[in-house]
Each structure stands twice: as C-alpha cells, then as structure tokens.
GROMACS .gro file of C-alpha atoms in nm:
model
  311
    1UNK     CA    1  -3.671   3.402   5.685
    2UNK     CA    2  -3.790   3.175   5.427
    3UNK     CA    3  -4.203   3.243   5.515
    4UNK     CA    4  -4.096   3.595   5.470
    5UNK     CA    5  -3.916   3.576   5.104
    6UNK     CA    6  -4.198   3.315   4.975
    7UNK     CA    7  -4.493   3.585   4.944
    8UNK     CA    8  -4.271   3.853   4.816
    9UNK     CA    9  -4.130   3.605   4.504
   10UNK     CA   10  -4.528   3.491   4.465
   11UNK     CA   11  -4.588   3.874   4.448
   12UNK     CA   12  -4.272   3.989   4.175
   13UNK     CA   13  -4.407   3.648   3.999
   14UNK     CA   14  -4.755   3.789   3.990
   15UNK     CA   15  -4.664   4.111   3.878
   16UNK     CA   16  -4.484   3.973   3.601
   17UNK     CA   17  -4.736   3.793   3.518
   18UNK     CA   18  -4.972   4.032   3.511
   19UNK     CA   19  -4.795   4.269   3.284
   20UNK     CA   20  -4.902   4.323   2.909
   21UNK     CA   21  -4.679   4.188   2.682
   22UNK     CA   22  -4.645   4.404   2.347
   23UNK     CA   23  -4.854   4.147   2.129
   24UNK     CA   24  -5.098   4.150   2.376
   25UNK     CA   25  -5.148   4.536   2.372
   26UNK     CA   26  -5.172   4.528   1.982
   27UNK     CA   27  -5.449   4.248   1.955
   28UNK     CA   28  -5.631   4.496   2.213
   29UNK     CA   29  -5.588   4.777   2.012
   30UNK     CA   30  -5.677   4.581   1.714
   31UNK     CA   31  -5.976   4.492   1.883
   32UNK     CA   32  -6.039   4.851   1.996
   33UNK     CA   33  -6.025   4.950   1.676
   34UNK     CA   34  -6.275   4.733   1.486
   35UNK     CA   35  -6.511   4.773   1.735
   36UNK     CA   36  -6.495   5.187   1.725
   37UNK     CA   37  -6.535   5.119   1.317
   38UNK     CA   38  -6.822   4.875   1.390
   39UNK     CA   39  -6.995   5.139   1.583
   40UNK     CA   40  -6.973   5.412   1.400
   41UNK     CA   41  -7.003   5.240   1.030
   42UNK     CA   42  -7.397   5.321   1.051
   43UNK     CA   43  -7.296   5.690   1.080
   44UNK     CA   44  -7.056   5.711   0.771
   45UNK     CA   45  -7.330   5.509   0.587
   46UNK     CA   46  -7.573   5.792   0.617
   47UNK     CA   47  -7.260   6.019   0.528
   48UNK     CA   48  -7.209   5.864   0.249
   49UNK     CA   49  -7.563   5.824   0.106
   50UNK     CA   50  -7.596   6.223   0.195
   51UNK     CA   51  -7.267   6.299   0.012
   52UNK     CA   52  -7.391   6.108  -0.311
   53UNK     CA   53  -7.718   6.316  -0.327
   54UNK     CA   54  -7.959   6.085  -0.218
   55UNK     CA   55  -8.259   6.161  -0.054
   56UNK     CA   56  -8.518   5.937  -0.054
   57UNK     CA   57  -8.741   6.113   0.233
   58UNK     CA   58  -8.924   6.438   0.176
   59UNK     CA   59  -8.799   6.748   0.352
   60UNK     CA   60  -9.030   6.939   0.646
   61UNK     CA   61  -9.132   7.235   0.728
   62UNK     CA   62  -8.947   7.393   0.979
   63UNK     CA   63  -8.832   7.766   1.135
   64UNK     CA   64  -8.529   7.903   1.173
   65UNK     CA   65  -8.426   8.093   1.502
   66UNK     CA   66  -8.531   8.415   1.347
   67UNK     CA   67  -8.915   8.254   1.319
   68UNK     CA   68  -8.804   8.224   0.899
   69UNK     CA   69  -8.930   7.938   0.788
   70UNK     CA   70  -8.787   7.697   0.634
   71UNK     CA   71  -8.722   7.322   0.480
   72UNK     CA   72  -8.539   7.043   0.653
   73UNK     CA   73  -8.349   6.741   0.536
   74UNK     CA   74  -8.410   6.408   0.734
   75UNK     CA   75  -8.142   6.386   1.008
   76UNK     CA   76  -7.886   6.076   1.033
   77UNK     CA   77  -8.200   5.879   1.275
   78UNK     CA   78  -8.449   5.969   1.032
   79UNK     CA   79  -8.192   5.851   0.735
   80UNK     CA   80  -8.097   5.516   0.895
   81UNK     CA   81  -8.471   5.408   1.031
   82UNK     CA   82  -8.566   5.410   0.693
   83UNK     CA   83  -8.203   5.233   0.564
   84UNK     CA   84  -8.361   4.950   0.850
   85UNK     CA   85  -8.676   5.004   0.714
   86UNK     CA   86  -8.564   4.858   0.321
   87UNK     CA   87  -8.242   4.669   0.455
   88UNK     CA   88  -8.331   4.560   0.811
   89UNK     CA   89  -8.070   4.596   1.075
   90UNK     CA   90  -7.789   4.447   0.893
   91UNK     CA   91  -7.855   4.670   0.626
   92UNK     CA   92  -7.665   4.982   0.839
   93UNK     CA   93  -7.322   4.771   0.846
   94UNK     CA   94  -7.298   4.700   0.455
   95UNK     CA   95  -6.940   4.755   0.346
   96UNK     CA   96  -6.808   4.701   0.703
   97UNK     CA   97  -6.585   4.433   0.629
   98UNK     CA   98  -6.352   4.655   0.379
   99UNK     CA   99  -6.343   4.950   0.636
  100UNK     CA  100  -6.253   4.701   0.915
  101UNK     CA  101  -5.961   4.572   0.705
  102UNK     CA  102  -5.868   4.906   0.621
  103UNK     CA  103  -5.873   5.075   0.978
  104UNK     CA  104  -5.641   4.772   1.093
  105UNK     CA  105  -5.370   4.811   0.815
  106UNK     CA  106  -5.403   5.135   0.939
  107UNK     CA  107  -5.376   5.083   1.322
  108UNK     CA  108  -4.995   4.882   1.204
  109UNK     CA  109  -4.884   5.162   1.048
  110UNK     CA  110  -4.935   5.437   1.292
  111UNK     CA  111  -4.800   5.227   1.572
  112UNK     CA  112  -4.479   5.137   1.393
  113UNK     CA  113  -4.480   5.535   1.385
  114UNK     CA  114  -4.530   5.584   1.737
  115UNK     CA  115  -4.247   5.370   1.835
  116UNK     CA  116  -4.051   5.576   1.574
  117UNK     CA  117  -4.103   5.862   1.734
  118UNK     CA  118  -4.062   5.751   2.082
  119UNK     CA  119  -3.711   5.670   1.973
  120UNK     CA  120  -3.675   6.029   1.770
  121UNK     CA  121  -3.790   6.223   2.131
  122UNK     CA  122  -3.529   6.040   2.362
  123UNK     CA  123  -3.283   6.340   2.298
  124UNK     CA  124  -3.536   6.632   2.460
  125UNK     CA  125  -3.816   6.811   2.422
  126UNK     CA  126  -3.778   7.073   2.134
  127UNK     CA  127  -4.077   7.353   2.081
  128UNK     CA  128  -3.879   7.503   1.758
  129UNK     CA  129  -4.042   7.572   1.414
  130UNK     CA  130  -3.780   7.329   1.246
  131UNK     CA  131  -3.894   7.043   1.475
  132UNK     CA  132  -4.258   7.123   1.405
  133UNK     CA  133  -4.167   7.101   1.017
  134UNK     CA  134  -3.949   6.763   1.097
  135UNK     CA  135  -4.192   6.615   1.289
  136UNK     CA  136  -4.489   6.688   1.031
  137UNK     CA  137  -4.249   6.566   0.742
  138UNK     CA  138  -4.277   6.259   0.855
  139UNK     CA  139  -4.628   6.219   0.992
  140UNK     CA  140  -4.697   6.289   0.646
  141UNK     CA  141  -4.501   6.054   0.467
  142UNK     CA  142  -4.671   5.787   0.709
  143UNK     CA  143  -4.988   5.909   0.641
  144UNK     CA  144  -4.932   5.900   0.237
  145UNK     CA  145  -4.810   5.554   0.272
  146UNK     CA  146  -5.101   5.414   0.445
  147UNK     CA  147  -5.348   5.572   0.224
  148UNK     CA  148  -5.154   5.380  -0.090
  149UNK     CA  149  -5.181   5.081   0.152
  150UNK     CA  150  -5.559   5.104   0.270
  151UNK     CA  151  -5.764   5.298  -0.029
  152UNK     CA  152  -5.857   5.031  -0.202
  153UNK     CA  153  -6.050   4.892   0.083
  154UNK     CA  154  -6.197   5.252   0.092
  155UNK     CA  155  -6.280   5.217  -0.267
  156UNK     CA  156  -6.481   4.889  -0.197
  157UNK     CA  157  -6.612   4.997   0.120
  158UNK     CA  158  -6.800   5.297  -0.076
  159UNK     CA  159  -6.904   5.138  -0.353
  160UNK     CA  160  -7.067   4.809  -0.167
  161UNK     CA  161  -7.191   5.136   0.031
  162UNK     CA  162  -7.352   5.326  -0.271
  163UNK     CA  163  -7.517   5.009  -0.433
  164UNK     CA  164  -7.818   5.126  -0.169
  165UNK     CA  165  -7.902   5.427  -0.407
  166UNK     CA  166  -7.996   5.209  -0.714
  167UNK     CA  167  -8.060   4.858  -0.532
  168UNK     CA  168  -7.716   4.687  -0.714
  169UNK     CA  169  -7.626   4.391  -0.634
  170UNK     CA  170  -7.288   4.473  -0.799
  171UNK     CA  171  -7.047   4.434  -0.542
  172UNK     CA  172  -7.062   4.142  -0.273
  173UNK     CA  173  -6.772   4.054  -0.040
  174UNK     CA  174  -6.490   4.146  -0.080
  175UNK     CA  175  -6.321   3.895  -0.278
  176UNK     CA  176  -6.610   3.930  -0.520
  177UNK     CA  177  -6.542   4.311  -0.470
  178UNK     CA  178  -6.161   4.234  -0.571
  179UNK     CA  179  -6.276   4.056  -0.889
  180UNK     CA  180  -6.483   4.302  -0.995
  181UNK     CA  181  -6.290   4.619  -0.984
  182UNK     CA  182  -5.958   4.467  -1.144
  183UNK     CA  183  -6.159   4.322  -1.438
  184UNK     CA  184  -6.361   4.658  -1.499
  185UNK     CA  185  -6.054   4.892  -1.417
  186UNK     CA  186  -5.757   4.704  -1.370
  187UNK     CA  187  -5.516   4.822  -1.099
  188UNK     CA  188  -5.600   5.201  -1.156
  189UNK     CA  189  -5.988   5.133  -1.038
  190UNK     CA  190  -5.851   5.050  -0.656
  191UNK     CA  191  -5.703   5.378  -0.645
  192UNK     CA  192  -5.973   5.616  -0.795
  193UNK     CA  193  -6.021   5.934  -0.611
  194UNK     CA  194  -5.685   5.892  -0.437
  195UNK     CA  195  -5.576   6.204  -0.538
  196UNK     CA  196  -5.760   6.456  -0.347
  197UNK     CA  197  -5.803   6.243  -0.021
  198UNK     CA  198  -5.413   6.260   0.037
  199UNK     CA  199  -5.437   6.635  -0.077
  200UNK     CA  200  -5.703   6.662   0.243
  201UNK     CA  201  -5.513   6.457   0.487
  202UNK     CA  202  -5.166   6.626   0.398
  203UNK     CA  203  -5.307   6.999   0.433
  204UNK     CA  204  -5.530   6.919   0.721
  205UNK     CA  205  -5.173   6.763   0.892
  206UNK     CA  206  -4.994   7.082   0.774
  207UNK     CA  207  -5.224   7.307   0.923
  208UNK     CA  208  -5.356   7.148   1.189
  209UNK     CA  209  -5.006   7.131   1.357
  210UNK     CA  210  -4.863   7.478   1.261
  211UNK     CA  211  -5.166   7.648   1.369
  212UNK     CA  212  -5.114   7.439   1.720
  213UNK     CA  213  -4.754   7.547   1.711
  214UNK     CA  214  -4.849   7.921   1.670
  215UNK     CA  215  -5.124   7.937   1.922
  216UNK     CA  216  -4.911   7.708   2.210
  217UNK     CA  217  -4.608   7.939   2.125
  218UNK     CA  218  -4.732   8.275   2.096
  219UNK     CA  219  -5.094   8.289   2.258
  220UNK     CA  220  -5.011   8.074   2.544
  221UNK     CA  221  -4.917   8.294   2.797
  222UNK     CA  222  -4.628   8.164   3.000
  223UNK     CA  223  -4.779   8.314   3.357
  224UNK     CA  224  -5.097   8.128   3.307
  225UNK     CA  225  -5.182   7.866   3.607
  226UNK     CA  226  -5.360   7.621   3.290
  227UNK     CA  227  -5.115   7.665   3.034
  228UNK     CA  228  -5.010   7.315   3.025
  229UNK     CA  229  -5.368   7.139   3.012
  230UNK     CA  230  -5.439   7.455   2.715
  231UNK     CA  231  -5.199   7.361   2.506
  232UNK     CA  232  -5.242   6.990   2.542
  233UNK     CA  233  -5.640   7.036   2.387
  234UNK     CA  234  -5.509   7.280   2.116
  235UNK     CA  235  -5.457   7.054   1.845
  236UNK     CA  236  -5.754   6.879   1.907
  237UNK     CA  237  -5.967   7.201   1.890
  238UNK     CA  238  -5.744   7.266   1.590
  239UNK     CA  239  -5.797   6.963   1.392
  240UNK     CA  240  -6.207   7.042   1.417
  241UNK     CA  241  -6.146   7.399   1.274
  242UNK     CA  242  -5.907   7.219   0.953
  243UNK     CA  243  -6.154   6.958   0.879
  244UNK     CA  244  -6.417   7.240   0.810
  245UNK     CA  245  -6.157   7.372   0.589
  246UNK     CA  246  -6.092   6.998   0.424
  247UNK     CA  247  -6.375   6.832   0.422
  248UNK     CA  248  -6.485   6.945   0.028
  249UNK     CA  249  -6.184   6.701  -0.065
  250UNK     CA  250  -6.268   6.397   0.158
  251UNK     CA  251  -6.662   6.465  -0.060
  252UNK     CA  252  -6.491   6.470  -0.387
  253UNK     CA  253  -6.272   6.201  -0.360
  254UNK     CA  254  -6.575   5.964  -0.182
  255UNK     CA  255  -6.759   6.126  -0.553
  256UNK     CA  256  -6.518   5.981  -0.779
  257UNK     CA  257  -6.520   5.639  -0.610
  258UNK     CA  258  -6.821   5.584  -0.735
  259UNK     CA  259  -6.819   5.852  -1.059
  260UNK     CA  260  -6.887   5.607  -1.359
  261UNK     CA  261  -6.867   5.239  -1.207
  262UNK     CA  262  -7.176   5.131  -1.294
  263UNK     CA  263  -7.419   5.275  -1.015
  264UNK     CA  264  -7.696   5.412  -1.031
  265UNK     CA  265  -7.508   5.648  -0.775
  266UNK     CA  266  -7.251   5.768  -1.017
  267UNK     CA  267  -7.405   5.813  -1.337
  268UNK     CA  268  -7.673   6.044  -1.474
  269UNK     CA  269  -7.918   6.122  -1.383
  270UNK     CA  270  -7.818   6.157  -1.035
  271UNK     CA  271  -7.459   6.220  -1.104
  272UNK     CA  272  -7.291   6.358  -1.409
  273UNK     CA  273  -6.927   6.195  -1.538
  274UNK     CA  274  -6.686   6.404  -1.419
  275UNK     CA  275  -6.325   6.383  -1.658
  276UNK     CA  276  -6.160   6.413  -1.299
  277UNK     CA  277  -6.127   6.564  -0.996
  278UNK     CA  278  -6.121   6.889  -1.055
  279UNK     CA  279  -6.431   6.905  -1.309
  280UNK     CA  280  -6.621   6.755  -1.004
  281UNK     CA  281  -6.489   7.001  -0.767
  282UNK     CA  282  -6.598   7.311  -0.989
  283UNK     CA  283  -6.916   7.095  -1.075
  284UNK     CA  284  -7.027   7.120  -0.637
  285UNK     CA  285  -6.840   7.429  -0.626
  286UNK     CA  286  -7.156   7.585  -0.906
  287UNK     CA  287  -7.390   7.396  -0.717
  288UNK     CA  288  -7.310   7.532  -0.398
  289UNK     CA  289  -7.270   7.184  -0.281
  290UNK     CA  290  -6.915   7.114  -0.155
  291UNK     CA  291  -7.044   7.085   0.204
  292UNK     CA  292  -7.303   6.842   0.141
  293UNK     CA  293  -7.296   6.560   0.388
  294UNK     CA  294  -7.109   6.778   0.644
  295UNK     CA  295  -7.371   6.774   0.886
  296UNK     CA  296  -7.597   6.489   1.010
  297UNK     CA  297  -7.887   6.746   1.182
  298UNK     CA  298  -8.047   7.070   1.070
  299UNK     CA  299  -7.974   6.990   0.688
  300UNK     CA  300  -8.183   7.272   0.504
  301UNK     CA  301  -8.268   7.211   0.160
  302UNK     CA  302  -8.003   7.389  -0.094
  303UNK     CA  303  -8.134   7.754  -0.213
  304UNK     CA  304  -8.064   7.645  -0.583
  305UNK     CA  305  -8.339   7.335  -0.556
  306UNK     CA  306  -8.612   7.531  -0.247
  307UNK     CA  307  -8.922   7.540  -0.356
  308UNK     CA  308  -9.182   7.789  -0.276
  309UNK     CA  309  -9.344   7.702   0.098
  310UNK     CA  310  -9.741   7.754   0.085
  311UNK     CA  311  -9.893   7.854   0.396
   0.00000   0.00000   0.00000
C-alpha cells in the first residue's frame, strides 16, 4: 500500500510544483513584452523618420500596375540600411529604453484590467448593446489612464528618435532626457501632443468594438457551421479597418512631440510651428499628407512635390 501512495504524492508534489505562480506569469509577460518592443523598435524608427518628412534617399523610377510610371520612396529595408549605414547597428534601437519603460507600465495596467473583468463576466455571458457600451466605458477609462501614465516616455522616446534628422545630440538617456524636457517645458513638455493620441485610441476603441458588435450580431448568421471561429477574428479584422480611419491622429500627435523643441525635425525649414493641434492637422490635411508614414513599401512620391520623369 505504501509503494503504491509514494509515486502518486511525488506526482501531486510535482504538479504543484510545476505550476506557474501569478508573479511568475507576469515577469514572463514582462519579458514578452520588451522583447516584442525590442523587435519591432527598428520598424517604428523608420515610422517615425517617414512621419517627420525625412527623406534622405532619392526616389526611383518605377511603374504602376497599369504600366504608368511612376516615383518610389525607399521602403522600411532601404530606410534602415542606410540608418546602419550613418548609425551602425545600434543606431536602429535609439530611444528603446523609453518605449520599453513605457510598454511595461503599460503591460500593469491592462492586466489589472483583465482580472477586472474576469471578475465583471462571472455573472454570464451578455451580447446586449448596453454591455457593449459598459464594457467599452471602461476599456476606455483604462486606456486614458495609461496614456497619462506612459506618454511621457512616448515623448522621450520620439524625440531621442528624431535627433537622427538634424544629427542632435540633444537628448541622451533618459534621465538626461528627464532633465531636459522639465527645464525647457516644465511639466506641460512630457505631455505635448497628448491630446489627439487619446482622441485616436478612444474612437478607434469606440468603433472598433461597435462595429464588431454589429457585424457578430446582425451579419453572423446563426445557421452557419463557422460562426463561432467568425466572430472570434471580427474585431481583429475590425481594429485594421479603424486604424486606417485613426491613424492621421497617432501622425499628428508623434508631429507635435517634436513641433518646436529644438530639432532640426520640428522647426523650419522642414517643419513649420504649428499653434496646436489642429493648425497641424489642417497644415497635412492642405498638403495631402495626413497618411504619411502609413505604409513602409510602395511609398510614391506626393503629387504636390512629383517632378516631371524624363524618358
């Protein structure tokens, strides 16, 4: 009897011992996270550097579909071999360290949220309009509150970011970064283009989840074998539609981090001084511009600035 109760208690013992605790699924998220931002810093680098009007290569020649021809932009590999090129390697990760800090503040907030709402779904299932609204009430509260609580890391994240247009050597770490923005612009420079990044975020939220509402409720046909796995990719195809639709706000507000700071990126000539958010907005807007950055491949060259193409 006791040979036969020995393995069993080794076994419960091993199982216990093998399962996550809740700290140890958060460092691993953690983790997760900085390593996703890691990887894909070099991508919102190029972003940026798009978004702020700089382009240091010459466009090509290229044709269209339709045989038309036409110019091209430099693509995101074309963009960052010549960031390596005048930077090395390291040069694609400058301003990491303010977006890692950032994405983790952020990581604590939304899982404080999740366990909220784990707790708010115990009572059933509910599919109604007014849960929709509740439910997106507070996903946007959250979402408001972590923006107060990470922008400022966004703020020196783009401008360590931007010093590549006019070869600053403005802002260093991020202490230094700190220093510099509270002495320039007191507390109000941490939180500069704030203002139409939470507009973006709350009406991508707003319509990303009523349009998924909509479409699972009314297009979703109850008879269908794949309803289920349809509606659980709605959103998802939802939320690439919306950030079309937002994505002029995320460029402003990225503009007026770096409107008037003292780089090269944000003053004339390559930028004018925009009185706020708006002026910039209607400034793109004439320009035909509030897309810019939006796309990493195929980037023609604006119609306002083409010049002729000689055969």
């Amino acid at each position: 009897m006791e040979s036969s109760e020995s393995p069993s208690g080794e076994v419960a013992g091993d199982e216990q011992e093998a399962t996550p605790t809740p700290m140890d699924v958060d460092t691993a998220v953690f983790v997760l996270g900085a390593g996703v931002t890691a990887i894909t810093h070099p991508l919102l680098y190029v972003k940026l550097l798009i978004q702020v009007g700089h382009e240091p290569l010459p466009p090509t020649v290229g044709t269209t579909m339709f045989g038309r021809r036409v110019l091209y932009l430099p693509g995101f590999f074309s963009y960052a071999q010549h960031i390596v090129q005048v930077d090395g390697k390291r040069g694609l990760f400058r301003g990491l360290s303010p977006r890692i800090v950032s994405s983790t503040i952020s990581t604590v907030v939304r899982c404080k949220v999740k366990q909220v709402e784990r707790r708010s779904k115990k009572g059933g299932v509910q599919t109604s309009l007014g849960k929709v609204f509740q439910e997106t009430s507070q996903e946007m509260i959250i979402q408001c509150l972590s923006r107060v609580a990470t922008h400022p890391f966004h703020v020196m994240s783009v401008r360590c970011m931007a010093q590549f247009v006019g070869r600053e050597v403005k802002y260093g770490g991020m202490f230094g970064c700190m220093v510099k923005i509270f002495k320039e612009e007191g507390v109000a420079g941490f939180y500069v283009g704030i203002v139409p990044h939470v507009l973006g975020e709350v009406l991508f939220l707003w319509c990303c989840n009523l349009l998924a509402h909509f479409i699972n409720t009314y297009a979703v046909d109850e008879s269908f074998s794949q309803a289920s796995a349809v509606r659980s990719y709605t959103k998802f195809v939802m939320g690439i539609a919306v950030s079309v639709l937002t994505y002029p706000f995320m460029l402003v507000a990225d503009l007026m981090t770096v409107n008037n700071c003292g780089l090269a990126a944000g003053l004339p000539p390559r930028s004018p001084v925009f009185n706020s958010w708006l002026h910039c907005w209607n400034h793109l807007s004439q320009k035909g511009h509030l897309f810019r950055g939006s796309s990493f491949f195929f980037r023609r060259v604006p119609v306002s600035s083409l010049p002729p193409i000689e055969d």
